[in-house]
Coordinates of C-alpha atoms and ligand atoms in Angstrom, one line a residue:
X1 CA -5.7 17.2 7.5
X2 CA -8.9 18.8 6.5
X3 CA -8.9 17.8 2.8
X4 CA -7.3 14.3 3.1
X5 CA -9.8 11.8 1.7
X6 CA -8.4 8.9 3.8
X7 CA -8.6 11.0 7.1
X8 CA -12.3 11.6 6.1
X9 CA -12.9 7.9 5.6
X10 CA -11.3 7.1 9.0
X11 CA -13.4 9.8 10.6
X12 CA -16.5 8.3 9.0
X13 CA -17.3 11.4 6.9
X14 CA -16.9 9.5 3.7
X15 CA -18.3 6.0 3.2
X16 CA -15.9 3.1 2.4
X17 CA -16.1 -0.6 2.2
X18 CA -14.1 -1.5 5.3
X19 CA -12.9 -5.1 5.4
X20 CA -10.5 -4.9 8.4
X21 CA -9.9 -2.6 11.3
X22 CA -7.8 -2.5 14.5
X23 CA -6.6 0.3 16.8
X24 CA -4.1 1.7 14.3
X25 CA -5.1 0.5 10.9
X26 CA -8.1 0.2 8.5
X27 CA -8.3 -1.7 5.3
X28 CA -10.9 -0.7 2.6
X29 CA -11.7 -2.0 -0.8
X30 CA -10.2 0.2 -3.6
X31 CA -13.0 2.1 -5.4
X32 CA -11.3 1.4 -8.7
X33 CA -10.1 -2.2 -8.2
X34 CA -7.7 -3.8 -10.6
X35 CA -8.5 -7.3 -9.3
X36 CA -11.2 -8.9 -7.1
X37 CA -10.6 -7.9 -3.5
X38 CA -8.0 -5.1 -4.4
X39 CA -7.8 -3.1 -1.2
X40 CA -5.9 -0.3 0.6
X41 CA -4.3 -0.7 4.0
X42 CA -4.1 2.6 5.8
X43 CA -2.8 3.9 9.1
X44 CA -5.5 5.7 11.1
X45 CA -3.0 8.4 12.0
X46 CA -2.1 10.7 9.1
X47 CA 1.4 10.2 7.7
X48 CA 2.3 11.5 4.2
X49 CA 4.5 8.7 3.1
X50 CA 7.3 6.2 3.9
X51 CA 9.6 9.0 5.0
X52 CA 7.5 10.3 7.8
X53 CA 5.5 7.3 9.0
X54 CA 6.0 6.3 12.6
X55 CA 7.9 3.0 12.8
X56 CA 5.3 1.4 15.2
X57 CA 2.5 2.2 12.8
X58 CA 4.4 0.8 9.9
X59 CA 5.0 -2.4 11.8
X60 CA 1.3 -2.7 12.6
X61 CA 0.4 -2.1 8.9
X62 CA 2.8 -4.8 7.8
X63 CA 1.5 -7.3 10.3
X64 CA -2.1 -6.5 9.3
X65 CA -1.2 -6.8 5.7
X66 CA -0.4 -10.4 6.3
X67 CA -3.8 -10.9 8.0
X68 CA -5.6 -9.3 5.1
X69 CA -3.6 -11.3 2.6
X70 CA -4.6 -14.5 4.4
X71 CA -8.3 -13.3 4.4
X72 CA -8.1 -12.7 0.6
X73 CA -6.5 -16.1 0.1
X74 CA -9.0 -18.1 2.2
X75 CA -12.2 -16.2 1.4
X76 CA -11.7 -15.1 -2.2
X77 CA -9.3 -17.9 -3.2
X78 CA -6.6 -15.5 -4.2
X79 CA -3.5 -17.5 -5.3
X80 CA -1.0 -14.7 -4.8
X81 CA -0.6 -11.1 -3.7
X82 CA 1.1 -8.0 -5.0
X83 CA 1.9 -5.1 -2.6
X84 CA 2.1 -1.8 -4.3
X85 CA 3.1 1.5 -2.6
X86 CA 4.1 5.0 -3.8
X87 CA 5.8 7.6 -1.7
X88 CA 6.0 11.1 -3.3
X89 CA 4.7 12.6 -6.5
X90 CA 7.7 11.3 -8.4
X91 CA 6.6 7.8 -7.5
X92 CA 3.1 8.5 -8.7
X93 CA 1.6 8.8 -5.2
X94 CA -1.9 10.2 -5.7
X95 CA -3.3 10.3 -2.1
X96 CA -0.8 11.8 0.2
X97 CA -1.8 9.7 3.2
X98 CA 0.5 6.6 3.5
X99 CA -1.2 3.5 2.1
X100 CA -0.3 0.2 0.6
X101 CA -2.3 -1.5 -2.2
X102 CA -3.0 -5.1 -1.6
X103 CA -3.7 -6.7 -4.9
X104 CA -4.9 -10.3 -4.9
X105 CA -3.8 -12.3 -7.9
X106 CA -5.6 -15.2 -9.6
X107 CA -4.6 -17.7 -12.2
X108 CA -4.7 -16.1 -15.7
X109 CA -5.9 -12.7 -14.3
X110 CA -4.0 -10.9 -17.1
X111 CA -2.4 -8.4 -14.8
X112 CA 1.2 -7.4 -15.1
X113 CA 2.1 -5.4 -12.0
X114 CA 5.9 -5.5 -12.5
X115 CA 7.2 -2.2 -13.9
X116 CA 9.0 -2.2 -17.3
X117 CA 12.1 -0.2 -17.7
X118 CA 15.0 0.3 -20.0
X119 CA 17.3 1.4 -17.1
X120 CA 20.7 -0.3 -17.1
X121 CA 22.9 -0.1 -14.1
X122 CA 26.4 1.3 -15.0
X123 CA 28.1 0.5 -11.7
X124 CA 26.7 -1.4 -8.7
X125 CA 30.0 -0.7 -7.0
X126 CA 29.4 3.1 -7.2
X127 CA 26.0 2.7 -5.7
X128 CA 27.4 0.5 -2.9
X129 CA 30.2 2.8 -2.1
X130 CA 27.7 5.8 -2.0
X131 CA 25.1 4.0 0.1
X132 CA 27.5 2.4 2.5
X133 CA 29.8 5.4 2.9
Ligands
ZN201 ZN1 -4.9 11.7 6.0

């Protein structure tokens, strides 16, 4: 992945503020943070998105997300955490190397990370029958 910015960070070709690393995963501070300690947890191996990531790598990322969340809680006094992820352009993915945003939350931080929508479900039963068919 010649032009992938996260692969370049993992290869050490681009500098990043690394706060956690193990054999499969790195976690770096987001360069445009939306809260104190906002970071990105990234598999070292290139996967585009949730659809092609290896299950073992995903398990490691989730386990490491908990470690980073605890780090943010204990060291930065975060009170809560939002996990944000996008897979595919339609979901507003901007870097096409799988990653999860870990957003520490603080009392009265003014953030609203929950999407707003006017969508109303017409039939939950239709969805159920389609998904479970
Ligand atoms: Zn990559």
